[in-house]
């Protein structure tokens, strides 16, 4: 069972897993059609509905990718964020424990404060916004309820999905094509990963069942440099990129400066991420069709 199949990552996981698994995906407000995947609408924050879902589907394994994934929304909607990002995740871990099945949880690089990168699995989390805090609370609560839960901390992810949830790439490409000026931080660094590579990594995690693993991409890069790479690969010479600093743009959620993740442990279990440019080149053909 893949929760959040209508989201960016859930959709990518379904593409990756559907040839090897009988897949059951969940969505909430965006109905989605993924050929080869059974889908059901559910609000995962309603305990009794979750209970029914597990009773009726009897999953052999769960990848929990559903979340409220916008840090600014979470900052301004504490209760809503807590209910889906923490409480629902802990309940899911509880049901997985009852059924004695693997449970893979998608956490985030935003559990770190960004002051001492790069972050390995040994580093102590210290979130600076509510989204990161609720993700960390989910990690801890899930571990308590289900000792075998697999916690996968993901970096910034990009790609083109046919689901409702999109990464930053699709809107960025639209802005570049139309010549709208795009503000991109020169002082915010991540280790981005394509949705495809992320889904590949998560399937390895489901097979190898590590306790905790960081799926950092191969390169540490600023938002601005990433934008320049997108502009080059997608060939938008007229795109207007405005290099700016975090402090120039007001946002609800504080943003860490550099939450680059390591990937040594992930590589050890068989993860093979591509360079960002190679991933972007692969995506270009798909994007040309969608724009
Ligand atoms: N995107 C990134 O760069 C990034 C980086 C690090 C970690 N993550 C984590 O990766 C996971 C996937 O992120 P994403 O980018 O794929 O997010 P997304 O595109 O925003 O998708 C979120 C998914 O969660 C579902 N959902 C939200 N509230 C729900 C509820 N109350 N009940 C049931 N389902 C609900 C959504 O369903 P509907 O759309 O149908 O409402 C959607 O399928 C999340 O845990 C996120 O925190 C993401």
Tab-separated table of C-alpha atoms and ligand atoms in Angstrom:
chain	number	residue	atom	x	y	z
A	1	UNK	CA	0.000	0.000	0.000
A	2	UNK	CA	1.292	3.420	-0.995
A	3	UNK	CA	-0.322	6.318	0.848
A	4	UNK	CA	-0.346	9.614	-1.016
A	5	UNK	CA	-0.414	8.013	-4.472
A	6	UNK	CA	-1.890	11.244	-5.853
A	7	UNK	CA	1.163	13.146	-4.642
A	8	UNK	CA	4.449	13.713	-6.423
A	9	UNK	CA	6.451	11.041	-4.646
A	10	UNK	CA	3.591	8.540	-4.213
A	11	UNK	CA	2.973	8.653	-7.966
A	12	UNK	CA	6.674	8.017	-8.633
A	13	UNK	CA	6.684	5.108	-6.163
A	14	UNK	CA	3.684	3.571	-7.945
A	15	UNK	CA	5.476	3.823	-11.317
A	16	UNK	CA	8.534	2.168	-9.834
A	17	UNK	CA	6.776	-0.589	-7.877
A	18	UNK	CA	3.814	-1.601	-9.988
A	19	UNK	CA	5.626	-4.233	-12.036
A	20	UNK	CA	6.745	-6.123	-8.906
A	21	UNK	CA	3.859	-5.559	-6.499
A	22	UNK	CA	0.082	-5.665	-6.469
A	23	UNK	CA	-0.349	-2.032	-5.571
A	24	UNK	CA	-3.012	-0.262	-3.600
A	25	UNK	CA	-2.730	3.518	-3.513
A	26	UNK	CA	-4.566	6.141	-1.500
A	27	UNK	CA	-5.539	9.688	-2.375
A	28	UNK	CA	-7.451	12.340	-0.469
A	29	UNK	CA	-8.603	15.463	-2.333
A	30	UNK	CA	-7.257	14.722	-5.825
A	31	UNK	CA	-8.615	11.601	-7.439
A	32	UNK	CA	-6.026	10.015	-9.650
A	33	UNK	CA	-5.905	7.229	-12.185
A	34	UNK	CA	-2.705	5.187	-12.247
A	35	UNK	CA	-2.970	2.264	-14.647
A	36	UNK	CA	-2.281	-1.000	-12.843
A	37	UNK	CA	-2.861	0.468	-9.368
A	38	UNK	CA	-6.027	0.085	-7.258
A	39	UNK	CA	-6.890	3.403	-5.671
A	40	UNK	CA	-9.110	4.566	-2.835
A	41	UNK	CA	-10.018	7.917	-1.361
A	42	UNK	CA	-9.336	8.266	2.339
A	43	UNK	CA	-8.661	10.934	4.911
A	44	UNK	CA	-5.816	9.309	6.825
A	45	UNK	CA	-6.439	11.561	9.815
A	46	UNK	CA	-9.717	9.760	10.583
A	47	UNK	CA	-8.715	6.860	12.796
A	48	UNK	CA	-11.727	4.631	12.075
A	49	UNK	CA	-11.344	5.052	8.310
A	50	UNK	CA	-7.683	4.107	8.615
A	51	UNK	CA	-8.611	1.063	10.646
A	52	UNK	CA	-11.129	-0.006	7.969
A	53	UNK	CA	-8.544	0.574	5.242
A	54	UNK	CA	-6.073	-1.785	6.899
A	55	UNK	CA	-8.769	-4.341	7.705
A	56	UNK	CA	-10.095	-4.395	4.136
A	57	UNK	CA	-6.855	-4.206	2.164
A	58	UNK	CA	-4.641	-6.337	4.449
A	59	UNK	CA	-1.446	-4.867	2.988
A	60	UNK	CA	1.773	-6.890	2.886
A	61	UNK	CA	3.812	-3.701	3.307
A	62	UNK	CA	3.185	0.042	3.528
A	63	UNK	CA	5.081	3.018	2.160
A	64	UNK	CA	3.668	6.054	3.886
A	65	UNK	CA	4.208	8.993	1.530
A	66	UNK	CA	1.055	11.011	2.290
A	67	UNK	CA	1.672	14.255	4.119
A	68	UNK	CA	0.992	17.932	4.220
A	69	UNK	CA	4.252	18.692	2.479
A	70	UNK	CA	4.217	22.494	2.311
A	71	UNK	CA	6.251	23.930	5.210
A	72	UNK	CA	4.543	27.340	4.913
A	73	UNK	CA	1.085	25.771	5.194
A	74	UNK	CA	2.231	23.717	8.194
A	75	UNK	CA	3.633	26.787	9.929
A	76	UNK	CA	0.261	28.526	9.711
A	77	UNK	CA	-1.926	25.468	10.321
A	78	UNK	CA	-0.401	23.764	13.312
A	79	UNK	CA	-3.282	21.365	14.070
A	80	UNK	CA	-3.848	20.272	10.478
A	81	UNK	CA	-0.122	19.661	10.059
A	82	UNK	CA	0.105	17.679	13.312
A	83	UNK	CA	-2.897	15.509	12.449
A	84	UNK	CA	-1.600	14.319	9.080
A	85	UNK	CA	2.168	14.625	9.516
A	86	UNK	CA	2.448	13.183	13.013
A	87	UNK	CA	-0.715	11.560	14.353
A	88	UNK	CA	-1.746	9.715	11.157
A	89	UNK	CA	1.838	8.515	10.649
A	90	UNK	CA	1.965	7.083	14.186
A	91	UNK	CA	-1.402	5.368	13.720
A	92	UNK	CA	-0.187	3.827	10.466
A	93	UNK	CA	2.897	2.519	12.267
A	94	UNK	CA	0.579	1.006	14.891
A	95	UNK	CA	-1.464	-0.872	12.282
A	96	UNK	CA	1.711	-2.097	10.568
A	97	UNK	CA	2.972	-3.348	13.914
A	98	UNK	CA	-0.324	-5.197	14.566
A	99	UNK	CA	-0.054	-6.882	11.160
A	100	UNK	CA	3.702	-7.433	11.541
A	101	UNK	CA	4.388	-5.938	8.110
A	102	UNK	CA	7.146	-3.596	6.895
A	103	UNK	CA	6.413	0.113	7.200
A	104	UNK	CA	8.520	2.631	5.278
A	105	UNK	CA	8.092	6.229	6.386
A	106	UNK	CA	9.049	9.230	4.265
A	107	UNK	CA	10.712	11.839	6.400
A	108	UNK	CA	12.615	14.920	5.387
A	109	UNK	CA	15.951	16.729	5.411
A	110	UNK	CA	14.030	19.511	7.167
A	111	UNK	CA	14.400	17.713	10.517
A	112	UNK	CA	17.813	19.466	10.577
A	113	UNK	CA	18.568	23.111	11.299
A	114	UNK	CA	20.949	23.556	8.369
A	115	UNK	CA	23.875	24.846	10.426
A	116	UNK	CA	26.220	21.815	10.297
A	117	UNK	CA	25.843	20.078	6.950
A	118	UNK	CA	26.168	17.541	5.508
A	119	UNK	CA	23.900	15.493	7.752
A	120	UNK	CA	24.366	11.781	8.311
A	121	UNK	CA	22.110	9.329	10.162
A	122	UNK	CA	24.249	9.902	13.292
A	123	UNK	CA	23.513	13.629	13.452
A	124	UNK	CA	21.009	14.924	15.977
A	125	UNK	CA	17.886	16.443	14.365
A	126	UNK	CA	16.972	19.973	15.360
A	127	UNK	CA	14.140	21.318	13.190
A	128	UNK	CA	13.556	25.053	12.865
A	129	UNK	CA	10.020	24.974	11.449
A	130	UNK	CA	6.797	23.167	12.365
A	131	UNK	CA	6.875	20.892	9.340
A	132	UNK	CA	10.290	19.573	10.396
A	133	UNK	CA	9.166	19.337	14.003
A	134	UNK	CA	6.071	17.311	13.108
A	135	UNK	CA	8.106	15.002	10.871
A	136	UNK	CA	10.565	14.402	13.707
A	137	UNK	CA	7.721	13.752	16.156
A	138	UNK	CA	6.334	11.237	13.647
A	139	UNK	CA	9.714	9.481	13.399
A	140	UNK	CA	9.958	9.139	17.175
A	141	UNK	CA	6.310	8.166	17.689
A	142	UNK	CA	6.355	5.638	14.870
A	143	UNK	CA	9.512	3.974	16.225
A	144	UNK	CA	7.797	3.620	19.599
A	145	UNK	CA	4.725	2.002	18.061
A	146	UNK	CA	6.583	-0.129	15.523
A	147	UNK	CA	10.233	-0.853	16.298
A	148	UNK	CA	10.904	-2.096	12.774
A	149	UNK	CA	9.700	1.055	10.986
A	150	UNK	CA	12.094	2.189	8.252
A	151	UNK	CA	12.708	5.921	8.336
A	152	UNK	CA	13.835	7.393	5.034
A	153	UNK	CA	14.900	11.028	5.116
A	154	UNK	CA	14.524	12.525	1.656
A	155	UNK	CA	16.130	15.653	0.201
A	156	UNK	CA	14.459	18.124	-2.140
A	157	UNK	CA	12.934	16.030	-4.931
A	158	UNK	CA	12.191	17.000	-8.521
A	159	UNK	CA	10.480	15.518	-11.515
A	160	UNK	CA	7.445	15.490	-13.720
A	161	UNK	CA	4.524	13.482	-12.452
A	162	UNK	CA	1.102	12.999	-13.941
A	163	UNK	CA	-0.380	13.135	-10.457
A	164	UNK	CA	-1.891	16.180	-8.793
A	165	UNK	CA	1.193	16.725	-6.661
A	166	UNK	CA	4.076	18.255	-8.555
A	167	UNK	CA	7.619	19.056	-7.544
A	168	UNK	CA	8.994	22.590	-7.850
A	169	UNK	CA	10.155	21.689	-11.372
A	170	UNK	CA	6.846	21.906	-13.215
A	171	UNK	CA	5.932	25.436	-12.056
A	172	UNK	CA	9.555	26.515	-12.540
A	173	UNK	CA	9.502	25.327	-16.149
A	174	UNK	CA	6.246	27.166	-16.799
A	175	UNK	CA	7.709	30.367	-15.328
A	176	UNK	CA	10.878	29.990	-17.373
A	177	UNK	CA	8.931	29.417	-20.569
A	178	UNK	CA	6.741	32.479	-20.047
A	179	UNK	CA	9.691	34.685	-19.132
A	180	UNK	CA	8.370	35.518	-15.641
A	181	UNK	CA	11.184	36.476	-13.274
A	182	UNK	CA	11.950	33.675	-10.825
A	183	UNK	CA	13.548	34.377	-7.448
A	184	UNK	CA	16.050	31.657	-6.574
A	185	UNK	CA	18.181	31.531	-3.436
A	186	UNK	CA	21.953	31.628	-3.764
A	187	UNK	CA	22.293	30.854	-0.047
A	188	UNK	CA	20.045	27.796	0.287
A	189	UNK	CA	21.683	24.445	-0.406
A	190	UNK	CA	20.218	20.969	-0.774
A	191	UNK	CA	21.216	17.580	-2.210
A	192	UNK	CA	18.346	17.116	-4.684
A	193	UNK	CA	17.162	13.831	-6.066
A	194	UNK	CA	14.855	12.961	-8.938
A	195	UNK	CA	11.510	11.414	-8.018
A	196	UNK	CA	12.549	8.362	-10.012
A	197	UNK	CA	15.783	7.910	-8.048
A	198	UNK	CA	13.894	8.565	-4.803
A	199	UNK	CA	11.373	5.836	-5.628
A	200	UNK	CA	14.198	3.448	-6.550
A	201	UNK	CA	15.849	4.155	-3.204
A	202	UNK	CA	12.625	3.586	-1.303
A	203	UNK	CA	12.096	0.208	-2.959
A	204	UNK	CA	15.621	-0.752	-1.868
A	205	UNK	CA	14.763	0.400	1.657
A	206	UNK	CA	11.648	-1.770	1.590
A	207	UNK	CA	13.787	-4.754	0.631
A	208	UNK	CA	16.703	-4.131	3.020
A	209	UNK	CA	14.730	-2.634	5.925
A	210	UNK	CA	17.364	-0.332	7.468
A	211	UNK	CA	16.395	1.491	10.649
A	212	UNK	CA	17.122	4.948	9.323
A	213	UNK	CA	18.605	6.026	6.015
A	214	UNK	CA	19.405	9.320	4.289
A	215	UNK	CA	18.845	9.454	0.538
A	216	UNK	CA	20.993	12.451	-0.338
A	217	UNK	CA	21.577	13.094	-4.046
A	218	UNK	CA	25.065	13.139	-5.534
A	219	UNK	CA	25.545	16.917	-5.546
A	220	UNK	CA	25.157	19.777	-3.080
A	221	UNK	CA	23.709	22.695	-4.980
A	222	UNK	CA	22.021	26.045	-4.322
A	223	UNK	CA	18.494	26.733	-5.554
A	224	UNK	CA	19.929	29.304	-7.954
A	225	UNK	CA	22.536	26.946	-9.448
A	226	UNK	CA	19.843	24.311	-9.774
A	227	UNK	CA	17.673	26.825	-11.637
A	228	UNK	CA	20.564	27.610	-13.999
A	229	UNK	CA	21.004	23.905	-14.705
A	230	UNK	CA	17.287	23.532	-15.440
A	231	UNK	CA	17.442	26.559	-17.751
A	232	UNK	CA	20.381	25.057	-19.634
A	233	UNK	CA	19.038	21.509	-19.965
A	234	UNK	CA	15.513	22.600	-20.906
A	235	UNK	CA	16.908	25.261	-23.195
A	236	UNK	CA	15.051	28.366	-22.060
A	237	UNK	CA	17.578	31.091	-22.982
A	238	UNK	CA	15.043	33.846	-22.207
A	239	UNK	CA	14.286	32.652	-18.690
A	240	UNK	CA	14.803	35.361	-16.059
A	241	UNK	CA	16.471	34.016	-12.940
A	242	UNK	CA	16.907	36.448	-10.090
A	243	UNK	CA	19.648	35.372	-7.683
A	244	UNK	CA	18.459	36.374	-4.222
A	245	UNK	CA	19.036	35.623	-0.552
A	246	UNK	CA	16.689	33.885	1.868
A	247	UNK	CA	16.309	37.005	3.996
A	248	UNK	CA	14.982	38.992	1.020
A	249	UNK	CA	11.848	36.828	0.671
A	250	UNK	CA	9.356	36.666	3.534
A	251	UNK	CA	7.890	33.220	4.133
A	252	UNK	CA	5.784	31.783	6.931
A	253	UNK	CA	8.182	28.942	7.721
A	254	UNK	CA	11.831	29.640	8.599
A	255	UNK	CA	14.095	27.915	6.086
A	256	UNK	CA	17.344	26.174	6.968
A	257	UNK	CA	20.382	27.344	5.023
A	258	UNK	CA	21.916	23.992	4.123
A	259	UNK	CA	20.280	20.662	4.879
A	260	UNK	CA	22.464	18.611	2.551
A	261	UNK	CA	22.182	14.913	3.358
A	262	UNK	CA	24.886	12.286	3.110
A	263	UNK	CA	24.180	9.063	1.237
A	264	UNK	CA	26.971	6.653	2.280
A	265	UNK	CA	24.569	4.309	4.075
A	266	UNK	CA	22.106	4.418	1.160
A	267	UNK	CA	24.904	3.618	-1.330
A	268	UNK	CA	25.933	0.701	0.878
A	269	UNK	CA	22.494	-0.896	0.567
A	270	UNK	CA	22.512	-0.516	-3.226
A	271	UNK	CA	21.206	2.997	-3.959
A	272	UNK	CA	22.535	4.403	-7.256
A	273	UNK	CA	21.413	8.002	-7.776
A	274	UNK	CA	22.100	9.839	-11.017
A	275	UNK	CA	23.761	13.222	-11.378
A	276	UNK	CA	21.189	16.040	-11.389
A	277	UNK	CA	21.947	16.965	-14.990
A	278	UNK	CA	21.401	13.408	-16.176
A	279	UNK	CA	18.057	13.244	-14.361
A	280	UNK	CA	16.991	16.565	-15.871
A	281	UNK	CA	17.941	15.404	-19.345
A	282	UNK	CA	15.802	12.317	-18.869
A	283	UNK	CA	12.875	14.488	-17.811
A	284	UNK	CA	13.148	16.916	-20.700
A	285	UNK	CA	11.405	14.710	-23.237
A	286	UNK	CA	8.427	14.280	-20.890
A	287	UNK	CA	8.287	17.991	-20.064
A	288	UNK	CA	8.211	18.975	-23.743
A	289	UNK	CA	4.975	17.028	-24.061
A	290	UNK	CA	3.377	18.519	-20.951
A	291	UNK	CA	4.159	22.215	-21.284
B	1	LIG	N1	8.703	17.062	-2.286
B	1	LIG	C1	9.858	17.127	-1.648
B	1	LIG	O1	10.812	17.744	-2.151
B	1	LIG	C2	10.030	16.430	-0.331
B	1	LIG	C3	11.282	16.497	0.325
B	1	LIG	C4	11.474	15.771	1.495
B	1	LIG	C5	10.435	15.001	2.009
B	1	LIG	N2	9.222	14.989	1.383
B	1	LIG	C6	8.175	14.131	1.933
B	1	LIG	O2	7.858	13.173	0.939
B	1	LIG	C7	6.494	12.785	1.058
B	1	LIG	C8	5.786	12.984	-0.256
B	1	LIG	O3	5.837	14.366	-0.601
B	1	LIG	P1	5.237	14.909	-1.961
B	1	LIG	O4	6.140	15.940	-2.481
B	1	LIG	O5	4.857	13.758	-2.816
B	1	LIG	O6	3.913	15.627	-1.423
B	1	LIG	P2	2.580	16.013	-2.230
B	1	LIG	O7	2.816	16.010	-3.694
B	1	LIG	O8	2.103	17.253	-1.570
B	1	LIG	O9	1.584	14.819	-1.898
B	1	LIG	C9	1.029	14.653	-0.635
B	1	LIG	C10	0.100	13.463	-0.652
B	1	LIG	O10	-0.491	13.322	0.654
B	1	LIG	C11	-1.889	13.193	0.507
B	1	LIG	N3	-2.575	13.718	1.692
B	1	LIG	C12	-2.451	14.940	2.259
B	1	LIG	N4	-3.294	15.043	3.323
B	1	LIG	C13	-3.926	13.853	3.427
B	1	LIG	C14	-4.925	13.329	4.309
B	1	LIG	N5	-5.435	14.050	5.320
B	1	LIG	N6	-5.366	12.064	4.115
B	1	LIG	C15	-4.879	11.322	3.102
B	1	LIG	N7	-3.940	11.734	2.239
B	1	LIG	C16	-3.488	13.000	2.398
B	1	LIG	C17	-2.227	14.001	-0.736
B	1	LIG	O11	-3.488	13.601	-1.235
B	1	LIG	P3	-4.393	14.563	-2.200
B	1	LIG	O12	-3.451	15.348	-3.052
B	1	LIG	O13	-5.237	13.601	-2.968
B	1	LIG	O14	-5.166	15.442	-1.270
B	1	LIG	C18	-1.061	13.600	-1.637
B	1	LIG	O15	-1.315	12.355	-2.220
B	1	LIG	C19	5.929	13.605	2.198
B	1	LIG	O16	6.029	12.874	3.389
B	1	LIG	C20	6.855	14.805	2.254
B	1	LIG	O17	6.837	15.368	3.531
B	1	LIG	C21	8.995	15.677	0.224
